[in-house]
Coordinates of C-alpha atoms and ligand atoms in Angstrom, one line a residue:
M28 CA 24.7 -21.3 -4.0
G29 CA 26.0 -17.7 -3.6
S30 CA 27.4 -16.0 -0.5
R31 CA 26.0 -16.1 3.0
L32 CA 25.4 -13.1 5.3
E33 CA 24.4 -12.8 8.9
T34 CA 22.7 -10.0 10.8
D35 CA 20.6 -9.6 13.9
F36 CA 17.6 -7.8 12.3
L37 CA 16.8 -7.9 8.6
I38 CA 14.4 -5.4 7.2
V39 CA 13.0 -5.8 3.7
G40 CA 12.3 -2.2 2.4
A41 CA 13.4 1.3 3.1
G42 CA 10.1 3.2 2.9
I43 CA 8.6 5.0 5.9
A44 CA 7.9 1.7 7.8
G45 CA 11.3 0.1 7.2
L46 CA 13.3 3.2 8.0
R47 CA 11.3 4.0 11.2
A48 CA 11.8 0.4 12.3
A49 CA 15.5 0.4 11.6
I50 CA 16.0 3.5 13.8
E51 CA 14.1 1.8 16.6
L52 CA 16.1 -1.4 16.4
A53 CA 19.6 0.1 16.1
G54 CA 20.3 0.0 19.8
A55 CA 19.6 -3.7 20.0
G56 CA 21.9 -5.2 17.4
R57 CA 23.0 -5.1 13.7
V58 CA 20.3 -4.0 11.4
L59 CA 20.4 -4.7 7.6
V60 CA 17.9 -2.9 5.5
V61 CA 17.6 -4.1 1.9
T62 CA 15.8 -2.4 -1.0
K63 CA 15.0 -3.5 -4.5
E64 CA 16.2 -0.3 -6.2
Q65 CA 18.1 2.7 -5.0
L66 CA 17.2 4.1 -1.6
G67 CA 14.2 6.4 -1.9
E68 CA 12.4 4.4 -4.7
S69 CA 9.3 3.5 -2.8
N70 CA 5.6 4.5 -2.5
T71 CA 6.7 6.7 0.4
N72 CA 8.8 8.8 -2.0
Y73 CA 5.7 9.6 -4.1
A74 CA 3.3 10.4 -1.3
Q75 CA 1.9 13.9 -2.1
G76 CA -0.9 15.2 0.0
G77 CA 0.4 14.6 3.5
I78 CA 0.3 12.8 6.8
A79 CA -2.8 12.8 9.0
V80 CA -2.2 13.5 12.6
A81 CA -4.3 14.7 15.5
L82 CA -2.2 17.4 17.1
G83 CA -5.2 19.2 18.6
G84 CA -5.5 17.3 21.8
E85 CA -7.9 14.6 23.1
E86 CA -11.0 15.8 21.1
D87 CA -9.0 15.8 17.9
V88 CA -7.7 12.2 18.6
E89 CA -11.3 11.1 19.2
L90 CA -12.5 12.7 15.9
H91 CA -9.6 11.1 14.0
L92 CA -10.6 7.8 15.4
D93 CA -14.2 8.3 14.4
D94 CA -13.2 9.4 10.8
T95 CA -10.9 6.4 10.4
T96 CA -13.6 4.0 11.7
R97 CA -16.3 5.5 9.5
A98 CA -14.2 5.4 6.3
G99 CA -13.4 1.7 7.0
D100 CA -17.0 0.7 6.5
G101 CA -17.6 -1.5 9.5
L102 CA -14.3 -3.4 9.4
V103 CA -11.8 -1.3 11.2
N104 CA -9.9 -3.0 14.0
K105 CA -10.7 -0.6 16.8
T106 CA -7.6 -1.4 18.9
A107 CA -5.3 -0.8 15.9
A108 CA -7.1 2.4 14.9
A109 CA -6.9 3.7 18.5
I110 CA -3.2 3.0 18.6
L111 CA -2.7 4.8 15.3
V112 CA -4.4 8.0 16.3
E113 CA -3.1 8.0 19.9
E114 CA 0.6 7.2 19.1
G115 CA 0.6 9.3 15.9
P116 CA 1.3 12.7 17.5
L117 CA 4.4 11.3 19.3
R118 CA 5.7 9.7 16.2
V119 CA 5.3 12.9 14.2
E120 CA 7.0 15.0 16.9
E121 CA 10.0 12.6 16.6
L122 CA 10.0 13.4 12.9
L123 CA 10.1 17.1 13.6
E124 CA 13.1 16.4 16.0
W125 CA 14.9 14.5 13.3
G126 CA 14.6 17.4 10.9
T127 CA 11.4 16.8 8.8
R128 CA 10.5 20.2 7.4
F129 CA 6.7 20.3 7.2
D130 CA 5.2 23.5 5.6
R131 CA 4.6 26.3 8.0
E132 CA 2.8 29.7 7.9
H133 CA 4.1 32.4 10.3
G134 CA 6.1 29.7 12.1
E135 CA 3.0 27.5 12.7
L136 CA 2.5 24.1 11.1
M137 CA 0.0 24.3 8.2
L138 CA -2.9 21.8 8.2
T139 CA -5.1 20.9 5.3
R140 CA -8.2 18.8 4.9
E141 CA -8.8 15.7 2.8
G142 CA -11.8 13.4 1.9
A143 CA -13.8 12.0 4.9
H144 CA -11.8 14.0 7.5
S145 CA -14.0 16.0 9.8
R146 CA -11.4 18.7 10.3
S147 CA -8.1 20.0 8.9
R148 CA -5.3 17.7 10.3
I149 CA -3.0 16.9 7.3
L150 CA 0.6 18.1 7.6
H151 CA 2.4 18.5 4.3
A152 CA 5.8 19.3 3.0
N153 CA 7.1 21.3 0.0
G154 CA 3.4 21.7 -0.9
D155 CA 2.8 18.3 -2.5
A156 CA 5.9 16.3 -1.8
T157 CA 5.4 15.1 1.7
G158 CA 6.6 11.5 1.4
A159 CA 9.9 12.5 -0.2
E160 CA 10.6 15.0 2.6
I161 CA 9.8 12.4 5.3
G162 CA 11.9 9.8 3.5
R163 CA 14.8 12.3 3.3
S164 CA 14.8 13.0 7.0
L165 CA 14.4 9.4 8.1
L166 CA 17.2 8.3 5.7
Q167 CA 19.5 11.1 7.0
H168 CA 18.8 10.0 10.6
A169 CA 19.3 6.3 9.8
R170 CA 22.6 7.0 8.1
S171 CA 23.9 8.7 11.2
I172 CA 23.4 5.5 13.2
P173 CA 26.4 3.1 12.9
N174 CA 24.5 -0.1 13.5
I175 CA 22.3 0.3 10.4
T176 CA 23.5 -1.0 7.0
L177 CA 21.5 0.1 4.0
A178 CA 21.9 -2.2 1.0
E179 CA 20.4 -1.2 -2.4
W180 CA 19.6 -3.2 -5.6
R181 CA 18.7 -6.5 -3.8
T182 CA 15.5 -8.3 -4.6
C183 CA 14.4 -10.6 -1.8
E184 CA 13.0 -13.7 -3.3
E185 CA 12.1 -16.3 -0.7
L186 CA 11.9 -16.6 3.1
I187 CA 13.8 -19.5 4.7
T188 CA 11.9 -21.3 7.4
D189 CA 12.7 -23.9 10.0
G190 CA 9.3 -25.4 10.8
D191 CA 7.1 -22.4 11.5
T192 CA 10.1 -20.1 12.3
V193 CA 11.6 -17.7 9.8
I194 CA 15.4 -17.8 10.0
G195 CA 16.4 -15.7 7.0
L196 CA 15.8 -15.2 3.3
V197 CA 17.3 -15.5 -0.1
L198 CA 17.9 -12.5 -2.3
V199 CA 19.2 -11.7 -5.7
T200 CA 21.7 -8.9 -6.3
R201 CA 21.7 -6.6 -9.3
D202 CA 24.5 -8.8 -10.8
G203 CA 22.3 -11.9 -10.5
E204 CA 24.2 -13.3 -7.5
R205 CA 22.1 -15.2 -5.0
Q206 CA 22.8 -14.5 -1.3
T207 CA 21.3 -16.1 1.8
V208 CA 20.9 -13.9 4.8
S209 CA 20.3 -15.3 8.3
A210 CA 18.7 -13.1 10.9
R211 CA 17.3 -13.4 14.4
A212 CA 14.1 -11.7 13.1
V213 CA 12.9 -10.5 9.7
L214 CA 10.6 -7.5 9.2
L215 CA 8.7 -7.2 5.9
A216 CA 8.3 -3.5 5.1
S217 CA 8.1 -4.1 1.4
G218 CA 5.1 -1.9 0.6
G219 CA 2.1 -2.4 -1.7
A220 CA 1.3 -4.1 -4.9
G221 CA -0.3 -1.5 -7.2
Q222 CA 1.6 -3.1 -10.2
V223 CA -0.9 -5.9 -10.1
Y224 CA -3.3 -3.6 -12.0
S225 CA -2.6 -2.0 -15.4
D226 CA -3.7 1.4 -14.1
T227 CA -1.9 2.4 -10.9
T228 CA -0.3 5.3 -9.2
N229 CA 2.4 3.1 -7.7
P230 CA 6.0 2.9 -8.9
A231 CA 7.5 -0.2 -10.5
V232 CA 8.9 -1.6 -7.2
A233 CA 5.3 -2.1 -5.8
T234 CA 4.8 -5.7 -6.9
G235 CA 3.7 -7.3 -3.6
D236 CA 6.8 -9.4 -3.1
G237 CA 6.5 -9.4 0.7
I238 CA 3.0 -10.7 0.6
A239 CA 3.9 -13.4 -1.9
M240 CA 7.0 -14.5 0.1
A241 CA 5.0 -14.6 3.3
W242 CA 2.2 -16.6 1.7
R243 CA 4.5 -19.1 0.2
A244 CA 6.2 -19.5 3.6
G245 CA 2.8 -20.4 5.1
S246 CA 1.8 -17.0 6.7
E247 CA -1.8 -15.9 6.9
I248 CA -2.8 -13.2 4.5
A249 CA -5.9 -11.0 5.2
D250 CA -8.4 -8.7 3.5
M251 CA -6.9 -8.9 0.0
E252 CA -10.2 -8.0 -1.7
F253 CA -9.9 -4.5 -0.4
Y254 CA -7.8 -2.5 -2.9
Q255 CA -8.3 1.2 -2.8
F256 CA -8.6 2.9 -6.2
H257 CA -7.7 6.6 -6.0
P258 CA -10.4 8.6 -7.7
T259 CA -8.3 11.1 -9.4
A260 CA -5.3 10.0 -11.4
L261 CA -4.5 12.0 -14.5
S262 CA -6.0 10.4 -17.6
L263 CA -4.2 11.4 -20.7
P264 CA -3.3 8.9 -23.5
G265 CA 0.3 7.8 -23.3
V266 CA 1.0 9.6 -20.0
P267 CA 1.6 7.7 -16.7
R268 CA -1.3 7.6 -14.2
F269 CA 0.1 10.5 -12.2
L270 CA -1.7 11.1 -8.9
L271 CA -3.8 14.3 -8.5
S272 CA -3.8 14.4 -4.7
E273 CA -7.0 14.5 -2.7
A274 CA -5.6 17.7 -1.2
L275 CA -6.7 19.4 -4.5
R276 CA -10.3 18.6 -3.6
G277 CA -9.5 19.6 0.0
E278 CA -8.6 23.0 -1.3
G279 CA -11.9 23.2 -3.2
A280 CA -11.6 21.3 -6.5
W281 CA -14.9 20.1 -8.1
L282 CA -15.6 17.1 -10.3
R283 CA -17.5 17.5 -13.5
N284 CA -18.8 15.0 -16.0
S285 CA -18.6 15.1 -19.8
R286 CA -21.6 17.5 -19.9
Q287 CA -19.6 19.6 -17.4
E288 CA -22.1 19.1 -14.6
R289 CA -20.9 18.9 -11.0
F290 CA -22.2 15.4 -10.2
M291 CA -21.1 14.4 -6.6
E292 CA -24.3 15.7 -5.0
R293 CA -26.0 12.6 -6.6
Y294 CA -23.7 10.3 -4.7
H295 CA -22.8 11.6 -1.2
L296 CA -23.5 14.5 1.2
L297 CA -19.8 15.2 1.5
L298 CA -19.7 15.8 -2.3
E299 CA -16.1 15.8 -3.6
L300 CA -14.8 15.0 -0.1
A301 CA -16.8 11.8 0.3
P302 CA -14.8 8.6 1.1
R303 CA -12.5 7.5 -1.7
D304 CA -14.4 4.4 -2.7
I305 CA -17.6 6.4 -3.3
V306 CA -15.8 9.1 -5.3
A307 CA -14.0 6.5 -7.4
R308 CA -17.2 4.6 -8.2
A309 CA -19.0 7.8 -9.0
I310 CA -16.3 8.8 -11.5
T311 CA -16.4 5.3 -13.0
R312 CA -20.2 5.5 -13.4
E313 CA -20.1 9.0 -14.9
G314 CA -17.5 7.8 -17.3
I315 CA -19.5 5.0 -18.8
G316 CA -20.4 5.8 -22.4
A317 CA -23.6 4.9 -24.4
S318 CA -22.2 1.7 -26.0
P319 CA -20.3 -1.1 -24.2
G320 CA -16.6 -0.2 -23.8
D321 CA -17.1 3.5 -24.5
T322 CA -15.7 5.9 -21.9
L323 CA -16.6 9.5 -21.3
P324 CA -14.2 12.0 -19.8
V325 CA -14.5 13.2 -16.2
Y326 CA -12.7 16.3 -15.1
L327 CA -11.2 17.9 -12.0
D328 CA -12.0 21.6 -12.0
M329 CA -10.1 24.2 -9.9
R330 CA -11.1 27.2 -11.9
Q331 CA -13.5 28.4 -9.2
V332 CA -10.8 28.3 -6.4
T333 CA -9.8 31.8 -5.5
G334 CA -7.4 33.2 -2.9
L335 CA -4.9 30.4 -3.3
N336 CA -1.7 30.4 -5.3
L337 CA -2.1 26.9 -6.9
N338 CA 1.4 26.8 -8.3
Q339 CA 2.9 27.5 -4.9
R340 CA 0.5 25.2 -3.0
F341 CA 0.9 22.3 -5.5
P342 CA 4.3 22.8 -7.1
G343 CA 4.9 19.2 -8.1
I344 CA 1.5 18.6 -9.6
S345 CA 1.5 22.0 -11.3
S346 CA 4.8 21.4 -13.0
F347 CA 3.8 17.8 -14.1
L348 CA 0.6 19.2 -15.6
R349 CA 2.4 22.0 -17.3
E350 CA 4.7 19.5 -19.1
H351 CA 1.5 18.2 -20.6
G352 CA 0.0 21.6 -21.5
L353 CA -2.4 21.9 -18.6
E354 CA -2.8 24.6 -15.9
L355 CA -4.6 23.8 -12.6
G356 CA -6.5 27.1 -12.4
R357 CA -7.2 27.4 -16.1
D358 CA -8.1 24.0 -17.5
L359 CA -10.4 21.1 -16.8
I360 CA -8.1 18.2 -15.9
P361 CA -9.1 14.8 -17.2
V362 CA -9.1 12.1 -14.4
R363 CA -9.9 8.5 -13.9
P364 CA -9.4 6.1 -10.9
A365 CA -6.2 4.0 -10.6
A366 CA -5.1 1.3 -8.1
H367 CA -3.5 3.1 -5.2
Y368 CA -3.3 1.4 -1.8
L369 CA -3.8 -2.2 -0.5
M370 CA -5.7 -2.4 2.7
G371 CA -5.1 -6.1 3.0
G372 CA -1.7 -7.9 3.3
V373 CA 0.3 -10.1 5.7
K374 CA -2.0 -10.5 8.7
T375 CA -0.4 -9.1 11.8
D376 CA -1.4 -8.2 15.4
V377 CA -0.8 -4.6 16.6
H378 CA 2.8 -5.6 17.4
G379 CA 3.6 -6.5 13.8
R380 CA 3.6 -10.2 14.6
T381 CA 2.6 -12.5 11.7
S382 CA 1.4 -16.1 12.1
L383 CA 5.0 -17.3 11.6
K384 CA 7.6 -17.0 14.4
R385 CA 10.2 -14.3 14.0
L386 CA 8.5 -12.9 10.9
Y387 CA 7.0 -9.4 11.3
A388 CA 5.4 -7.0 8.9
A389 CA 4.6 -3.3 9.0
G390 CA 3.4 -0.6 6.7
E391 CA 1.4 -1.2 3.5
V392 CA 2.5 -4.9 3.2
A393 CA 0.8 -5.6 6.5
C394 CA -2.8 -5.9 7.5
T395 CA -3.6 -5.0 11.1
G396 CA -7.2 -4.1 10.1
V397 CA -6.5 -0.5 10.9
H398 CA -8.0 0.7 7.6
G399 CA -10.9 -1.8 7.5
A400 CA -12.4 -1.9 4.1
N401 CA -11.3 1.6 3.0
R402 CA -8.3 3.7 4.1
L403 CA -8.9 7.2 5.3
A404 CA -6.8 9.6 3.2
S405 CA -3.3 10.3 4.5
N406 CA -3.5 7.6 7.2
S407 CA -0.9 5.3 5.6
L408 CA 2.2 7.4 6.2
L409 CA 1.2 7.6 9.8
E410 CA 0.6 3.8 9.8
G411 CA 4.1 3.2 8.6
L412 CA 5.6 5.3 11.4
V413 CA 3.4 4.0 14.2
F414 CA 3.4 0.3 13.3
G415 CA 7.0 0.4 12.0
A416 CA 8.1 1.5 15.5
R417 CA 5.9 -1.0 17.2
A418 CA 7.0 -4.0 15.2
A419 CA 10.6 -3.0 15.9
A420 CA 10.0 -2.7 19.6
E421 CA 8.5 -6.2 19.6
M422 CA 11.3 -7.7 17.6
R423 CA 13.8 -6.3 20.1
E424 CA 11.8 -7.7 23.0
E425 CA 11.0 -11.1 21.6
T426 CA 14.5 -11.8 20.2
S427 CA 16.3 -10.8 23.3
F428 CA 14.0 -13.2 25.2
S429 CA 14.5 -16.1 22.8
A430 CA 18.2 -15.3 22.5
R431 CA 18.5 -15.8 26.2
M432 CA 16.4 -19.0 26.1
E433 CA 17.9 -20.7 23.1
A434 CA 20.9 -18.8 21.7
L435 CA 21.0 -19.3 17.9
P436 CA 23.9 -21.4 16.7
E437 CA 26.1 -19.4 14.3
H438 CA 25.1 -21.0 11.1
T439 CA 21.4 -21.9 11.3
L440 CA 20.6 -21.8 7.7
P441 CA 19.8 -25.0 5.9
E442 CA 20.9 -25.4 2.3
Y443 CA 18.4 -23.4 0.3
T444 CA 16.2 -25.2 -2.1
P445 CA 13.6 -23.1 -3.9
V446 CA 10.0 -23.6 -2.7
R447 CA 6.8 -23.3 -4.8
R448 CA 7.3 -20.3 -7.0
T449 CA 3.8 -19.9 -8.2
S450 CA 0.6 -20.1 -6.3
T451 CA -0.8 -23.1 -8.2
T452 CA 1.0 -26.2 -9.3
S453 CA 1.9 -25.8 -12.9
P454 CA 3.7 -27.8 -15.5
Q455 CA 7.1 -26.6 -16.7
P456 CA 6.6 -23.8 -19.3
S457 CA 7.4 -24.7 -22.9
P458 CA 10.2 -22.9 -24.7
H459 CA 7.6 -21.0 -26.7
T460 CA 6.0 -19.3 -23.7
P461 CA 5.6 -15.5 -23.9
P462 CA 8.2 -13.2 -22.4
V463 CA 7.9 -12.3 -18.7
A464 CA 6.9 -8.7 -19.5
D465 CA 3.9 -10.0 -21.6
L466 CA 2.8 -12.3 -18.8
A467 CA 2.9 -9.5 -16.3
A468 CA 0.9 -7.3 -18.7
S469 CA -1.7 -10.1 -19.0
I470 CA -2.1 -10.3 -15.3
Q471 CA -2.4 -6.5 -15.0
H472 CA -5.0 -6.3 -17.8
T473 CA -7.1 -9.2 -16.4
M474 CA -7.1 -7.7 -12.9
W475 CA -8.1 -4.3 -14.2
V476 CA -11.0 -5.6 -16.3
K477 CA -12.2 -8.5 -14.2
A478 CA -11.2 -7.7 -10.6
G479 CA -11.1 -3.9 -10.5
L480 CA -13.5 -1.3 -9.2
L481 CA -16.7 -3.0 -10.1
R482 CA -16.8 -6.8 -9.8
D483 CA -19.1 -9.8 -10.2
R484 CA -18.9 -13.6 -10.0
Q485 CA -18.6 -14.1 -13.8
G486 CA -15.7 -11.6 -14.1
L487 CA -13.9 -12.9 -11.1
E488 CA -14.2 -16.5 -12.2
G489 CA -12.8 -15.4 -15.6
A490 CA -9.9 -13.8 -13.8
A491 CA -9.2 -17.0 -11.9
E492 CA -9.2 -19.0 -15.1
D493 CA -6.8 -16.5 -16.8
L494 CA -4.5 -16.7 -13.8
R495 CA -4.5 -20.5 -14.0
D496 CA -3.4 -20.3 -17.7
I497 CA -0.7 -17.7 -16.9
A498 CA 0.7 -19.9 -14.1
A499 CA 1.5 -22.6 -16.6
A500 CA 3.7 -20.1 -18.5
I501 CA 5.7 -18.6 -15.6
P502 CA 9.4 -19.4 -16.0
R503 CA 11.4 -20.8 -13.1
T504 CA 14.3 -18.4 -13.3
N505 CA 15.6 -16.2 -10.6
T506 CA 15.9 -12.8 -12.4
R507 CA 14.2 -9.8 -10.8
P508 CA 11.4 -9.7 -13.5
A509 CA 10.7 -13.4 -13.0
I510 CA 10.5 -13.0 -9.2
E511 CA 8.2 -10.0 -9.6
L512 CA 6.0 -11.9 -12.0
C513 CA 5.6 -14.7 -9.4
S514 CA 4.6 -12.0 -6.8
L515 CA 2.1 -10.4 -9.1
H516 CA 0.6 -13.8 -9.8
A517 CA 0.3 -14.7 -6.1
V518 CA -1.1 -11.3 -5.2
A519 CA -3.7 -11.5 -8.1
T520 CA -4.7 -15.0 -7.0
L521 CA -5.2 -13.8 -3.4
I522 CA -7.3 -10.8 -4.5
V523 CA -9.5 -12.9 -6.8
R524 CA -10.1 -15.7 -4.3
S525 CA -10.9 -13.2 -1.5
A526 CA -13.1 -11.1 -3.8
L527 CA -15.1 -14.2 -4.9
A528 CA -15.6 -15.3 -1.4
R529 CA -16.9 -11.9 -0.2
E530 CA -20.5 -11.9 -1.5
E531 CA -21.4 -8.4 -0.5
S532 CA -20.3 -4.8 -1.2
R533 CA -18.2 -3.0 1.5
G534 CA -15.7 -0.2 1.3
A535 CA -13.4 -0.6 -1.7
H536 CA -14.9 -4.0 -2.6
Y537 CA -17.9 -3.6 -4.8
R538 CA -19.8 -6.5 -6.3
N539 CA -22.4 -5.7 -8.9
D540 CA -24.1 -9.0 -8.1
F541 CA -24.2 -8.3 -4.3
P542 CA -24.5 -4.5 -4.1
Q543 CA -25.6 -4.4 -0.4
R544 CA -23.4 -4.6 2.7
D545 CA -24.2 -7.8 4.7
D546 CA -23.1 -7.4 8.3
V547 CA -24.7 -10.7 9.4
T548 CA -22.4 -12.8 7.3
F549 CA -19.5 -10.6 6.3
Q550 CA -18.6 -8.2 9.1
K551 CA -15.5 -10.2 9.3
H552 CA -12.0 -10.3 7.8
S553 CA -11.1 -12.7 5.1
V554 CA -8.0 -14.8 5.8
V555 CA -6.2 -16.9 3.2
S556 CA -3.9 -19.5 4.8
G557 CA -1.0 -21.3 3.2
D558 CA -3.2 -23.9 1.6
G559 CA -5.2 -21.2 -0.3
R560 CA -8.5 -21.5 1.4
V561 CA -10.4 -18.3 2.3
Q562 CA -12.0 -18.1 5.7
F563 CA -13.9 -15.3 7.4
V564 CA -12.9 -14.5 10.9
E565 CA -13.9 -11.9 13.6
E566 CA -11.2 -9.5 14.9
Ligands
LIG828 C1 1.5 8.5 -5.7 C2 1.2 8.1 -4.3 C3 0.8 9.1 -3.4 C4 0.5 8.8 -2.1 N1 0.1 9.8 -1.2 C5 -0.1 9.6 0.1 C6 -0.3 10.6 1.0 O1 -0.3 11.8 0.7 N2 -0.5 10.3 2.3 C7 -0.4 9.0 2.8 O2 -0.5 8.8 4.0 N3 -0.1 8.0 1.9 C8 0.0 8.3 0.6 N4 0.3 7.2 -0.3 C9 0.5 5.9 0.3 C10 1.8 5.8 1.0 O3 2.8 6.5 0.3 C11 2.2 4.3 1.2 O4 1.2 3.5 1.7 C12 3.4 4.2 2.2 O5 4.4 5.1 1.9 C13 3.9 2.8 2.3 O6 5.1 2.8 3.0 P1 5.9 1.5 3.3 O7 7.1 1.8 4.1 O8 5.0 0.5 3.8 O9 6.3 1.0 1.8 P2 7.1 1.7 0.6 O10 7.3 3.1 0.9 O11 6.4 1.3 -0.6 O12 8.5 1.0 0.6 C14 8.7 -0.3 0.2 C15 10.1 -0.7 0.2 O13 10.3 -2.1 0.0 C16 11.2 -2.4 -1.0 N5 11.0 -3.7 -1.6 C17 9.8 -4.1 -2.2 N6 10.0 -5.4 -2.6 C18 11.2 -5.8 -2.3 C19 12.0 -6.9 -2.5 N7 11.5 -8.0 -3.0 N8 13.3 -6.9 -2.1 C20 13.9 -5.8 -1.5 N9 13.2 -4.7 -1.3 C21 11.9 -4.7 -1.6 C22 11.1 -1.2 -2.0 O14 12.3 -1.1 -2.7 C23 10.9 -0.1 -1.0 O15 12.2 0.3 -0.4 C24 0.6 7.5 -1.6 C25 1.0 6.5 -2.5 C26 1.4 6.8 -3.8 C27 1.8 5.7 -4.7

């Protein structure tokens, strides 16, 4: 066994949720923030369009709540959503105090509009690089606080529990050394899991490790069938699925099919600004060719947008497209949906508490139910700020109480023995099993084809079978790729089980064999417990 570390508060992840939480906790003890790669490599860093916030007073807050609830398709946790929109303005004002430079015109904050928002309320920075600017300012602020230690290139592998209490975790450094870290409380702020699909806008770090660790430790996981597919990721052969922000449609972009017809009027009154799940499915349907497996191109069109300097408004997107020979205002841009945001995750209450003691979760890894079945555009950066701060406040409160009641002995960690590394019992892999990268690619392909945007029982059962086969080949080593492979497998298993159990269509979850929404049976959240069973529960 490698070295042992001790801290008061351990935070897994340095995206918006982890950094905001670290700042909140710093007055209460030593805070250790660990990240898988260098600081800044996170979904937060790639967020383009902006952060939704109701800065226009009470009426705006009410409207933001209505929009969030409507997009969530009957499954939004109303308490969580009210907290999000009511506490959002204060959290964004703090960002301004800490030096976040949102775009302004004549000194006033600029606001844009995105899909399913009833008014313009999205702040943005450097045109289309909002997440990077927020991350920069939070990091700068966190670095100025002596109690916070930021540790890069550490992959957290497994939570350590004592009964139903989390007392630390095991991580692997870049050099392969394993370290155990004990803490009074652990916050998972480890982000999403887009890498579980072959087509995703998420960076390589988004492999759902936090969800997998929490599940293996016995924590409840909720709403995993709800994966949001962003409608418009660039679709060029051999080019990464670069996101083409919803703000493009907010500024007037249209969608056209292969016959160059504008088609959204056949799908929703809000046309291109309909909720994401509806736009994503419409693009998928318009892209189905005449024979099975054939796909037709679908395009984003900004040629009709006048009075806006597109290069200035969208500098990052324009320059990426230019590298591939495309101009926003001149060309039809080929697009297709890609996995983007996980509404489900580690089940928490509105204070970030999970079903395990001293384990908290906030940001994309968590599921408060705030997004219901479908997240409203630009609500997730806000979620990270609001619920990162709330989880930290609760950690401070609960640990000071329990520290008074039962002061932790200095070395509380038992000797670490690895727990179940895959989600199903599997035999030892033979020496001839495929390399880890191939196994990960198999999971991603299976998930895209059989558990993607349009699902049915046959496909999902096929995916479950593929996952059982892949489990048998997963190596039991502790390298980062092997740890991530286990996470992908666990997340895929959770998605498939939950999607099979939800025999209706709602929000981002669409079943071809159950195309209607069924409120009588399914206006409930799916919850998978440690034993793998799916149950449906009311809020
Ligand atoms: C391309 C793109 C564009 C987006 N645009 C917007 C937008 O305009 N507006 C909006 O609101 N949302 C947007 N989103 C979504 C939003 O960016 C994310 O939901 C949000 O940033 C998540 O923040 P987080 O703090 O929860 O996680 P992240 O920012 O993803 O941070 C996760 C952290 O956890 C670390 N980590 C993960 N696993 C481990 C491990 N095993 N050990 C140690 N560390 C680990 C990572 O290294 C990282 O530091 C976008 C997402 C993408 C991918």
